[in-house]
Amino acid sequence: MSASSAFNDEKGGSSSVGEPEYGHDPASGGIFSSDYKRHDDLKEMLDSNKDSLKLEAMKRIVAMIARGKNASDLFPAVVKNVACKNIEVKKLVYVYLVRYAEEQQDLALLSISTFQRGLKDPNQLIRASALRVLSSIRVTIIVPIMMLAIKEAASDMSPYVRKTAAHAIPKLYSLDPEQKDQLIEVIEKLLADKTTLVAGSVVMAFEEVCPERIDLIHKNYRKLCNLLIDVEEWGQVVIINMLTRYARTQFLNPNINEGGGGEKTFYGSDEDEDEDEEEKEKKPYVMDPDHRLLLRNTKPLLQSRNAAVVMAVAQLYFHLAPKAEVGVIAKALQSSVLEPGMFEPYLKSFYIRSTDPTQIKVLKLEVLTNLANETNISTILREFQTYIKSMDKDFVAATIQAIGRCATNIGEVRDTCLNGLVQLLSNRDELVVAESVVVIKKLLQMQPEKHSDIIKHMAKLTDNIQVPMARASILWLIGEYCEHVPKIAPDVLRKMAKSFTNEEDIVKLQIINLAAKLYLTNSKQTKLLTQYVLNLAKYDQNYDIRDRARFIRQLIVPTEKSGALSKYAKKLFLALKPAPVLESPFKDRDHFQLGSLSHLLNAKAGGYQELPDWPEAAPDPSVRNVEVKESVRAVGTVTYRDTGALWGPQKMEGSEGCSFPRASDSASGSESGSGSEESGSGSESEESEEGSESEEEEEEEEEKDKKKKKKELKKPTIAPSSVLKNYELLHRITGEGLSVEYCFSRQPFSPDANMVAVQMQFTNSATSDTKNLHMEDVKLQSGMRVKEFPEIGEREPEDIQCTAMAVMGIDFCDSTQAANFQLCTHTRKFFVSIQPPVGELMRPIFLTENEFKKEQGQLMGMNEITEKLTLDAKCRNEHAIVQRVTTAANLSRVPCGSDKECRFAGRTVTSSSLVLVTVATKEEGAAQLTVNCEKMVIGTMLVKDILLALTQ
Amino acid sequence: MIHSLFLINHSGDIFLEKHWKSVISRSVCDYFFEVKEKAVDPENVPPVLQTPHHYLISIYRGKLFFLSVVQTEVPPLFVIEFLHRVADTFQDYFGECSEGVIKDNLVTVYELLEEMLDNGFPLATESNVLKEMIRPPNILRSVVNTLTGGSNVGDTLPTGQLSNVPWRRAGVKYTNNEAYFDVVEEIDAILDKSGTTVFAEIQGVVEACVRLTGMPDLTLSFMNPRLLDDMSFHPCVRFKRWESERVLSFIPPDGNFTLMTYHVSSQNLVAIPVYVKQNINFFETGSCGRLDITIGPKQNMGKTVEGLMVTIHMPKVVLSANLTATQGNYTYDLTTKVLVWDIGKLNPQKLPNLRGSLSMQAGAPKPEENPSLNIDLKIQQLAISGLKVSRLDMYGEKYKPFKGVKYLTKAGKFQVRT
């Protein structure tokens, strides 16, 4: 490749990134010569003032980095472009910087000021990426700058920036562990954050920086449990693993009194309000409501699509749940080696296919072996028989071992297994035979007296089997049980003596062993043979064998010099040996947390946190109680909810947050984070609520006092507007003179509280009479119901004044589906339909400010919708807003401490789901609308309608 | 957590490396190559390897190894799942996940990896979010961008990142609003020599392609939801509605996604659509063997079985096959020793049959195991478990979308032992 090809590159257009010349082996020497020149081109391109050229150059440079080529000499040229306006160029420069800054620390410093500027950018994405890059540049000299940036970002308005701050914490920690104390402060602050976005990342930071500071979790425990389901998948894994450890330190072992305990505890949590006063040791075990909260809130995650989440929940249940409940994880988890029994119903899921990869086969085999018991062993053995024929020989060997383990564990089938294995001895494959011999040897040791024929059979095999391990095993067996085969044993030794010099080392050792044993039991026949073998061994190349021969000779052949030991030779050699226990290779890893890397490798990986044992007595559960104001103050910062200036007392602190750029786009998510103060007590969990009930009440009282004072200052609540909108049901012309209008009267419909009252007004402008006005053929969506209006008699023509009114009730099932029916007179039928605006599907309710906040806190996450809007010019005052909102939706005003905010509340008519609306106004007509409603559909539609009402 | 990522092709070249913390030399991969050499099949490479200073966690997808390096404790499944998500994202962006395509889009790939992980911890993995930050390649746009100097990178934070429904981007608009669902079921089964079912289960998946304007809220209900067992859901599905009403209620991501996967494992519910009569013999003498396979319909609910194919991994000693098929073609690959019989549509009147002789290496002992048969098949418009979608309702938007459900049954790991 010459300069000309480089020249072509330059003109190559945008897609030249994938050009073949880059694809070549990066190490091929030919490139280096042209590299230098090419870099000159790139430098030129980077220096040009055309963004497209710069972009092109950066793309090529990044492609070089991706391929692992060195592009470090371009550093000065690249770093100049860090402030480039083009966002893609900028991003690619960031990529470059992060890669090379560590190598070129001095030059990297040139870029720092750009990032510092970026940290103040009104665009939250820019703020976040500036922090990301700044924290990824591993240059020690900027540690103080990083620290400052992280601290600032941790109280940024945008949850995304705060998330980035959480990510930056471990980066700084790995760069300079001395910052730990300061970083813990930031972690503490971020742990108090109520957005799901931040939760996962900050727990990750916690795990990397200060996993031992379990006390930081107390106040956030309940919040984390409650947010968990809305956190993104990766965060869920980290949080669940951390909470498993936390629970092990804070709660009692649910299986402490095995058996009886399990059932009771399931419901036990209902009646343990005053648990702390009582002495736990003497009481039967009662599960801490917080422990229950964790188990309950993680359970639905077993249905996550993410296997890592499922595994995390499974290990949580395995380590924390009462025995009776662990079963729930079995179905979700069919690929792990856990306690047998639990998986028994799923036995067949572990049957092996010939196409499975070997490691899967071995794992499945392990599971099958662990699941084997008296009842299913015959099925499993039949299955094993097919495996033995497999072409994958490693797998066959594993299967034979598995059979051996089944045979040792289940006494009933020992003989069957043994017979099966003996049959395998005539297998053509040597590996299979060898493995069988090894396993048979182990099995025979358990009851040798019964099986002398098998031993004989094996003795014959020595002629054929070449696998050393198998030969060695056979020899050992014969030696060990030579009294069972007194005739054959010396003959075997004879053959072995002949082939001694050609045997493998382990076989030689066993030959010596056999010789020694035979010498001791049957010296008459074997004395000479033994001598011969020992002589051969004496001159063997392997010193182990020479040593062994020397040792044995001294021991067994009596001479004058032989010491006291030789008397005991027989005892030494022919002692009764205990039968071996065939063990799973997967044993002994129980002490690692399930699903962890350490568990898999059966070795402690760096950064592994031990799962502590359950405490003897539960630590004080009240540490997890959360008090609103205290928690806010304790972390010394403002939750972004407060920067929205909700109530007076915190507004002062809120100003601190205001010093940050208030980007117009950064506010959108901020409301969503307004997790309730009470969220710790579990949103819909009655059981767990008791624990914190008392201080909630106190709080409420405080709130009430506060509110009373405020009420004096604020305007009284404005009643729902009485202006009702009329809709046309039947036009005069289509109705041939009969026109019908309807409105939603917003009165409770007395016959059925679940129905929306629809008031209809009939006007007859035709020339003829209209009689028997009634409804027919009502077509409704499933679930909807209609209460028809009573039949209306005659309507005189021309009597315009005399209009008739009727009220009907419709249960719309909280949907805006139309109710279709026919309006019948004595002569005609008209098809009509009534479709309610979403605002009419609710009825107003009265809430106090505190109740409102509490309810709102429970309708977070997916139940909350936030929109930004610019208010219509005529609608800039509070009165107009209230007017318009209440016209759009049948809601009532909720008193509020701030004049920047209007709140409304209602319940849907059918299901009584809460509907909470907040309109927060800002300068210059900007405003933010938040709707919290359990029924998301209603919520979304309501947002649209109110938006329309406020902007037009 | 995840320290570095290496993409390695089939022949062992590292063609992409990305580091999220300080740079780890690519020589760390040598440990991996060592193991890979030993393993006959790429699938047999253990997913987790331990080296003196690092742990290597890898997956094998589309003939590529995604090898990540970690240094500290991390749940291995976390990494494996993430690597699969990376591969899924490439597939989603470029239509396939192969070496060529990744090399062609190296910069986009790099930008994606940059966004997906921060300091080794996943940052943005939702396809809808990523697509707002880094637009997928598209010929028209690349032309426009070259002319105008525009870029493929978004400059504002994707709305999904902050919303309660991170998987859906805001401001979606379509002129044709459509929602299609594919119910695909795979039968995993093992049949023994005599044709009795040793094991059978159904792995089902509901794939969705939703292109709807605005923020639709969908409810998908089934005629017989009780069939389903062991489901896992896309994060958009509301667990509570499923638990209480057995309906799938969700605000869908925009575009293609997997809504749910499920198992049907109780054996009497799993219908086996075909039966296989087979007779494979190797003779002790004469170094040859006979093969005779007939396939017929069994429980196929009155639908036609299509795409029928039989794959047999022959023992190494089989040199060639001399067979006649009454329907379809057969091929025998001499190097891999794989016999493939592509039958096509199953005609119940005239059952397809393949018979003939196999010649073996002279003097080689007869293989002790008969090779098992892997069956492939397809049945259109049928979910073999009997699962049926009863209705799809949309709330929250006013327009009427086009809706459609397709069913498909396939053979998964369907093996007949001989």
CSV table of C-alpha atoms in Angstrom, one decimal, chain B residues 48-390:
chain,number,residue,atom,x,y,z
B,48,VAL,CA,-16.6,-18.9,31.5
B,49,LEU,CA,-12.9,-19.2,31.6
B,50,GLN,CA,-10.5,-18.3,34.4
B,51,THR,CA,-7.1,-16.8,33.6
B,52,PRO,CA,-4.5,-15.7,36.2
B,53,HIS,CA,-5.8,-12.1,36.3
B,54,HIS,CA,-9.0,-12.0,34.4
B,55,TYR,CA,-12.2,-14.0,33.8
B,56,LEU,CA,-13.3,-14.4,30.2
B,57,ILE,CA,-17.0,-14.8,29.6
B,58,SER,CA,-18.0,-15.5,26.0
B,59,ILE,CA,-21.0,-16.3,23.8
B,60,TYR,CA,-21.0,-17.7,20.3
B,61,ARG,CA,-23.5,-16.1,18.0
B,62,GLY,CA,-23.7,-16.0,14.2
B,63,LYS,CA,-20.3,-17.7,13.9
B,64,LEU,CA,-18.7,-15.0,16.0
B,65,PHE,CA,-17.4,-15.1,19.5
B,66,PHE,CA,-18.3,-12.2,21.8
B,67,LEU,CA,-15.7,-12.3,24.4
B,68,SER,CA,-15.8,-10.1,27.4
B,69,VAL,CA,-13.2,-9.6,30.1
B,70,VAL,CA,-14.1,-9.1,33.7
B,71,GLN,CA,-11.9,-8.7,36.7
B,72,THR,CA,-14.2,-8.8,39.6
B,73,GLU,CA,-17.2,-10.7,40.9
B,74,VAL,CA,-20.2,-10.3,38.6
B,75,PRO,CA,-23.1,-12.7,38.0
B,76,PRO,CA,-22.0,-14.6,34.8
B,77,LEU,CA,-25.5,-14.7,33.5
B,78,PHE,CA,-25.5,-10.9,33.7
B,79,VAL,CA,-22.6,-10.7,31.3
B,80,ILE,CA,-23.9,-13.5,29.1
B,81,GLU,CA,-27.3,-11.9,28.9
B,82,PHE,CA,-25.8,-8.5,28.1
B,83,LEU,CA,-23.6,-10.0,25.3
B,84,HIS,CA,-26.7,-11.5,23.8
B,85,ARG,CA,-28.3,-8.1,24.0
B,86,VAL,CA,-25.4,-6.6,22.1
B,87,ALA,CA,-25.7,-9.2,19.4
B,88,ASP,CA,-29.5,-8.6,19.3
B,89,THR,CA,-28.9,-4.9,18.9
B,90,PHE,CA,-26.5,-5.5,16.0
B,91,GLN,CA,-29.1,-7.7,14.4
B,92,ASP,CA,-31.7,-5.1,14.9
B,93,TYR,CA,-29.5,-2.3,13.4
B,94,PHE,CA,-27.9,-4.1,10.5
B,95,GLY,CA,-30.3,-6.9,9.7
B,96,GLU,CA,-27.8,-9.5,10.6
B,97,CYS,CA,-25.0,-10.0,13.1
B,98,SER,CA,-22.0,-11.2,11.1
B,99,GLU,CA,-18.4,-10.2,10.7
B,100,GLY,CA,-18.9,-8.5,7.4
B,101,VAL,CA,-21.7,-6.4,8.5
B,102,ILE,CA,-19.9,-5.3,11.7
B,103,LYS,CA,-16.8,-4.4,9.8
B,104,ASP,CA,-18.8,-2.4,7.3
B,105,ASN,CA,-20.4,-0.4,10.2
B,106,LEU,CA,-17.5,-0.3,12.5
B,107,VAL,CA,-18.0,3.3,13.6
B,108,THR,CA,-21.7,2.8,14.3
B,109,VAL,CA,-20.9,-0.4,16.2
B,110,TYR,CA,-18.4,1.5,18.3
B,111,GLU,CA,-20.8,4.3,19.0
B,112,LEU,CA,-23.4,1.7,20.0
B,113,LEU,CA,-21.1,0.0,22.4
B,114,GLU,CA,-20.1,3.3,23.9
B,115,GLU,CA,-23.7,4.0,24.7
B,116,MET,CA,-24.6,0.6,25.9
B,117,LEU,CA,-22.1,0.5,28.6
B,118,ASP,CA,-20.6,3.1,30.9
B,119,ASN,CA,-17.7,2.0,33.0
B,120,GLY,CA,-18.7,-1.5,32.3
B,121,PHE,CA,-22.3,-1.2,33.6
B,122,PRO,CA,-25.2,-1.2,31.1
B,123,LEU,CA,-26.4,2.3,30.4
B,124,ALA,CA,-28.9,2.1,27.5
B,125,THR,CA,-29.9,-1.2,26.1
B,126,GLU,CA,-33.4,-0.5,24.9
B,127,SER,CA,-33.5,-0.5,21.1
B,128,ASN,CA,-35.9,2.4,21.0
B,129,VAL,CA,-33.6,4.6,23.1
B,130,LEU,CA,-30.5,3.7,21.2
B,131,LYS,CA,-32.2,4.3,17.8
B,132,GLU,CA,-32.9,7.9,18.9
B,133,MET,CA,-29.3,8.5,19.9
B,134,ILE,CA,-27.6,6.6,17.0
B,135,ARG,CA,-29.7,6.3,13.9
B,136,PRO,CA,-29.5,3.0,12.1
B,137,PRO,CA,-27.7,3.1,8.8
B,138,ASN,CA,-29.7,3.8,5.8
B,139,ILE,CA,-28.6,4.5,2.3
B,140,LEU,CA,-30.7,7.6,1.7
B,141,ARG,CA,-29.6,9.2,5.0
B,142,SER,CA,-25.9,8.5,4.4
B,143,VAL,CA,-26.2,10.2,1.0
B,144,VAL,CA,-28.0,13.2,2.5
B,145,ASN,CA,-25.5,13.3,5.4
B,146,THR,CA,-22.5,13.4,3.0
B,147,LEU,CA,-24.1,16.3,1.2
B,148,THR,CA,-25.3,18.3,4.1
B,149,GLY,CA,-22.8,17.3,6.7
B,150,GLY,CA,-25.5,16.0,9.0
B,151,SER,CA,-24.9,13.3,11.4
B,152,ASN,CA,-26.3,10.0,12.5
B,153,VAL,CA,-26.1,11.0,16.1
B,154,GLY,CA,-28.9,12.6,18.0
B,155,ASP,CA,-28.1,15.6,20.1
B,156,THR,CA,-30.9,15.5,22.7
B,157,LEU,CA,-31.5,12.9,25.3
B,158,PRO,CA,-34.0,10.3,24.0
B,159,THR,CA,-37.3,10.8,25.7
B,160,GLY,CA,-37.4,7.2,26.6
B,161,GLN,CA,-34.5,7.5,28.9
B,162,LEU,CA,-36.5,9.6,31.3
B,163,SER,CA,-40.0,8.4,30.8
B,164,ASN,CA,-41.8,5.7,32.6
B,165,VAL,CA,-41.9,3.7,29.4
B,166,PRO,CA,-38.2,3.7,28.4
B,167,TRP,CA,-38.8,1.2,25.7
B,168,ARG,CA,-41.0,3.5,23.7
B,169,ARG,CA,-39.8,6.6,21.9
B,170,ALA,CA,-42.0,9.6,21.9
B,171,GLY,CA,-43.6,11.2,18.9
B,172,VAL,CA,-44.1,8.1,16.9
B,173,LYS,CA,-46.1,8.8,13.7
B,174,TYR,CA,-47.3,6.4,11.0
B,175,THR,CA,-49.7,6.8,8.1
B,176,ASN,CA,-50.5,3.1,8.3
B,177,ASN,CA,-51.0,2.0,11.8
B,178,GLU,CA,-50.5,-1.7,12.2
B,179,ALA,CA,-50.0,-4.3,14.9
B,180,TYR,CA,-49.0,-7.8,13.9
B,181,PHE,CA,-48.3,-10.7,16.2
B,182,ASP,CA,-46.7,-14.0,15.4
B,183,VAL,CA,-47.2,-16.9,17.7
B,184,VAL,CA,-44.4,-19.2,17.0
B,185,GLU,CA,-44.2,-22.5,18.8
B,186,GLU,CA,-41.3,-24.9,18.7
B,187,ILE,CA,-41.7,-28.5,19.6
B,188,ASP,CA,-38.7,-30.0,21.5
B,189,ALA,CA,-39.1,-33.7,21.7
B,190,ILE,CA,-37.2,-36.9,22.0
B,191,LEU,CA,-38.8,-40.0,20.6
B,192,ASP,CA,-37.3,-43.4,21.2
B,193,LYS,CA,-36.7,-46.2,18.8
B,194,SER,CA,-40.2,-47.5,19.0
B,195,GLY,CA,-41.7,-44.0,18.4
B,196,THR,CA,-42.9,-43.4,21.9
B,197,THR,CA,-42.4,-39.9,23.3
B,198,VAL,CA,-39.6,-39.9,25.8
B,199,PHE,CA,-39.9,-36.2,26.4
B,200,ALA,CA,-41.8,-33.3,24.7
B,201,GLU,CA,-42.4,-29.7,25.4
B,202,ILE,CA,-43.3,-26.6,23.5
B,203,GLN,CA,-41.3,-23.5,23.6
B,204,GLY,CA,-43.5,-20.7,22.5
B,205,VAL,CA,-42.8,-17.1,21.7
B,206,VAL,CA,-45.0,-14.2,20.7
B,207,GLU,CA,-43.2,-11.8,18.4
B,208,ALA,CA,-44.7,-8.5,17.7
B,209,CYS,CA,-44.3,-5.9,15.0
B,210,VAL,CA,-46.1,-2.8,16.2
B,211,ARG,CA,-46.2,0.4,14.2
B,212,LEU,CA,-48.7,2.6,15.9
B,213,THR,CA,-48.9,6.3,16.2
B,214,GLY,CA,-48.7,8.0,19.6
B,215,MET,CA,-48.9,6.2,22.9
B,216,PRO,CA,-51.2,3.2,22.3
B,217,ASP,CA,-52.1,1.0,25.2
B,218,LEU,CA,-52.7,-2.5,24.0
B,219,THR,CA,-54.5,-5.4,25.5
B,220,LEU,CA,-53.9,-8.8,24.0
B,221,SER,CA,-56.1,-11.6,25.3
B,222,PHE,CA,-56.1,-15.3,24.7
B,223,MET,CA,-58.9,-17.8,24.3
B,224,ASN,CA,-57.1,-20.3,26.5
B,225,PRO,CA,-54.5,-18.5,28.6
B,226,ARG,CA,-54.4,-21.4,31.2
B,227,LEU,CA,-52.4,-23.4,28.7
B,228,LEU,CA,-49.4,-21.3,29.3
B,229,ASP,CA,-46.8,-22.2,31.8
B,230,ASP,CA,-43.7,-20.5,32.9
B,231,MET,CA,-43.9,-17.3,30.9
B,232,SER,CA,-41.4,-14.5,30.7
B,233,PHE,CA,-42.4,-11.1,29.5
B,234,HIS,CA,-41.0,-8.0,27.8
B,235,PRO,CA,-40.7,-5.3,30.5
B,236,CYS,CA,-43.6,-3.5,29.0
B,237,VAL,CA,-46.1,-6.1,30.1
B,238,ARG,CA,-47.9,-5.4,33.3
B,239,PHE,CA,-47.4,-8.4,35.6
B,240,LYS,CA,-50.4,-7.5,37.7
B,241,ARG,CA,-52.9,-7.6,34.9
B,242,TRP,CA,-51.6,-10.9,33.8
B,243,GLU,CA,-51.8,-12.3,37.3
B,244,SER,CA,-55.3,-11.1,37.9
B,245,GLU,CA,-57.0,-11.2,34.5
B,246,ARG,CA,-54.7,-13.3,32.3
B,247,VAL,CA,-54.4,-10.7,29.7
B,248,LEU,CA,-51.3,-9.0,28.3
B,249,SER,CA,-51.6,-5.3,28.9
B,250,PHE,CA,-48.8,-3.2,27.6
B,251,ILE,CA,-47.6,0.0,26.0
B,252,PRO,CA,-45.6,-1.5,23.2
B,253,PRO,CA,-42.1,-0.5,22.0
B,254,ASP,CA,-42.0,0.8,18.5
B,255,GLY,CA,-41.1,-1.7,15.9
B,256,ASN,CA,-40.2,-5.4,16.4
B,257,PHE,CA,-39.9,-7.0,19.7
B,258,THR,CA,-40.5,-10.2,21.6
B,259,LEU,CA,-43.6,-9.7,23.7
B,260,MET,CA,-43.5,-13.0,25.6
B,261,THR,CA,-42.0,-16.4,25.7
B,262,TYR,CA,-43.6,-19.4,27.3
B,263,HIS,CA,-43.4,-23.2,27.8
B,264,VAL,CA,-46.1,-25.8,27.6
B,265,SER,CA,-44.6,-28.7,29.2
B,266,SER,CA,-47.3,-31.1,30.3
B,267,GLN,CA,-46.7,-33.9,28.0
B,268,ASN,CA,-50.3,-34.8,27.0
B,269,LEU,CA,-50.7,-31.3,25.6
B,270,VAL,CA,-47.8,-31.6,23.3
B,271,ALA,CA,-48.9,-33.1,20.0
B,272,ILE,CA,-46.3,-34.8,17.9
B,273,PRO,CA,-47.1,-33.9,14.3
B,274,VAL,CA,-45.3,-36.7,12.5
B,275,TYR,CA,-44.3,-40.2,13.1
B,276,VAL,CA,-41.0,-41.7,11.8
B,277,LYS,CA,-40.5,-45.3,10.9
B,278,GLN,CA,-36.8,-46.0,10.6
B,279,ASN,CA,-34.5,-48.8,10.2
B,280,ILE,CA,-30.8,-48.2,10.2
B,281,ASN,CA,-28.5,-51.2,10.2
B,282,PHE,CA,-24.8,-51.6,10.0
B,283,PHE,CA,-23.6,-55.0,9.1
B,284,GLU,CA,-20.7,-56.7,10.9
B,285,THR,CA,-19.3,-57.9,7.6
B,286,GLY,CA,-19.1,-56.4,4.2
B,287,SER,CA,-18.6,-52.9,5.6
B,288,CYS,CA,-22.0,-51.6,4.6
B,289,GLY,CA,-25.3,-50.7,6.1
B,290,ARG,CA,-28.9,-50.2,5.2
B,291,LEU,CA,-31.1,-47.2,5.8
B,292,ASP,CA,-34.8,-47.0,5.5
B,293,ILE,CA,-36.8,-44.1,6.7
B,294,THR,CA,-40.5,-43.3,6.2
B,295,ILE,CA,-42.3,-40.3,7.6
B,296,GLY,CA,-46.0,-40.0,8.0
B,297,PRO,CA,-48.4,-37.5,9.6
B,298,LYS,CA,-49.6,-38.1,13.1
B,299,GLN,CA,-51.3,-35.3,15.1
B,300,ASN,CA,-51.2,-32.4,12.8
B,301,MET,CA,-54.7,-30.9,13.4
B,302,GLY,CA,-55.6,-31.2,9.8
B,303,LYS,CA,-52.9,-28.9,8.6
B,304,THR,CA,-50.2,-29.6,6.1
B,305,VAL,CA,-46.7,-30.3,7.3
B,306,GLU,CA,-44.2,-28.3,5.3
B,307,GLY,CA,-40.5,-27.8,5.2
B,308,LEU,CA,-39.9,-31.3,6.3
B,309,MET,CA,-36.2,-32.1,6.6
B,310,VAL,CA,-34.3,-34.9,8.2
B,311,THR,CA,-30.7,-34.4,9.3
B,312,ILE,CA,-28.5,-37.4,10.4
B,313,HIS,CA,-25.0,-37.1,11.8
B,314,MET,CA,-23.5,-40.3,10.5
B,315,PRO,CA,-20.8,-42.2,12.3
B,316,LYS,CA,-17.3,-41.3,11.1
B,317,VAL,CA,-16.9,-44.6,9.3
B,318,VAL,CA,-19.7,-44.1,6.8
B,319,LEU,CA,-18.0,-43.2,3.6
B,320,SER,CA,-20.9,-42.7,1.2
B,321,ALA,CA,-24.6,-43.2,0.9
B,322,ASN,CA,-26.4,-44.7,-2.1
B,323,LEU,CA,-30.0,-43.9,-1.5
B,324,THR,CA,-33.3,-43.3,-3.3
B,325,ALA,CA,-35.9,-40.9,-2.1
B,326,THR,CA,-39.5,-41.1,-3.2
B,327,GLN,CA,-39.8,-37.4,-2.5
B,328,GLY,CA,-37.3,-34.6,-2.2
B,329,ASN,CA,-33.5,-34.7,-2.4
B,330,TYR,CA,-30.9,-36.0,-0.2
B,331,THR,CA,-27.3,-34.9,0.2
B,332,TYR,CA,-24.4,-36.5,2.1
B,333,ASP,CA,-21.6,-34.3,3.1
B,334,LEU,CA,-18.5,-36.4,3.1
B,335,THR,CA,-16.4,-34.1,5.3
B,336,THR,CA,-18.9,-33.4,8.1
B,337,LYS,CA,-20.6,-36.8,7.7
B,338,VAL,CA,-24.0,-35.2,7.7
B,339,LEU,CA,-26.9,-36.7,5.7
B,340,VAL,CA,-29.7,-34.2,4.9
B,341,TRP,CA,-32.9,-35.3,3.3
B,342,ASP,CA,-35.0,-32.3,2.3
B,343,ILE,CA,-38.5,-33.5,1.8
B,344,GLY,CA,-40.6,-30.4,1.6
B,345,LYS,CA,-44.4,-30.8,1.9
B,346,LEU,CA,-45.7,-34.0,3.5
B,347,ASN,CA,-48.2,-35.7,1.3
B,348,PRO,CA,-50.4,-38.0,3.5
B,349,GLN,CA,-51.4,-40.1,0.5
B,350,LYS,CA,-47.9,-40.9,-0.6
B,351,LEU,CA,-45.6,-41.0,2.3
B,352,PRO,CA,-42.0,-40.0,1.6
B,353,ASN,CA,-39.5,-42.7,1.9
B,354,LEU,CA,-35.7,-42.8,1.8
B,355,ARG,CA,-33.9,-46.1,1.5
B,356,GLY,CA,-30.7,-47.6,0.2
B,357,SER,CA,-27.3,-48.6,1.4
B,358,LEU,CA,-24.5,-47.0,3.2
B,359,SER,CA,-20.9,-47.9,2.5
B,360,MET,CA,-18.4,-47.9,5.3
B,361,GLN,CA,-14.7,-47.8,5.5
B,362,ALA,CA,-13.4,-51.2,4.9
B,363,GLY,CA,-12.1,-53.0,7.9
B,364,ALA,CA,-13.5,-50.5,10.4
B,365,PRO,CA,-15.6,-52.0,13.1
B,366,LYS,CA,-19.3,-51.4,12.9
B,367,PRO,CA,-20.4,-48.3,14.9
B,368,GLU,CA,-22.1,-49.4,18.1
B,369,GLU,CA,-24.6,-46.6,18.1
B,370,ASN,CA,-27.1,-45.8,15.4
B,371,PRO,CA,-27.2,-42.1,14.6
B,372,SER,CA,-30.2,-40.2,15.7
B,373,LEU,CA,-32.5,-38.3,13.4
B,374,ASN,CA,-33.1,-34.6,13.7
B,375,ILE,CA,-36.4,-33.6,12.2
B,376,ASP,CA,-37.2,-30.2,11.0
B,377,LEU,CA,-40.7,-29.2,10.0
B,378,LYS,CA,-43.1,-26.3,9.8
B,379,ILE,CA,-46.9,-26.0,10.1
B,380,GLN,CA,-48.4,-22.7,9.0
B,381,GLN,CA,-51.4,-21.2,10.7
B,382,LEU,CA,-51.3,-23.5,13.7
B,383,ALA,CA,-50.0,-23.2,17.2
B,384,ILE,CA,-49.6,-26.8,18.2
B,385,SER,CA,-50.5,-26.2,21.8
B,386,GLY,CA,-53.9,-24.9,20.7
B,387,LEU,CA,-53.1,-21.4,21.9
B,388,LYS,CA,-55.3,-18.8,20.3
B,389,VAL,CA,-55.4,-15.0,20.5
B,390,SER,CA,-58.9,-13.9,21.0
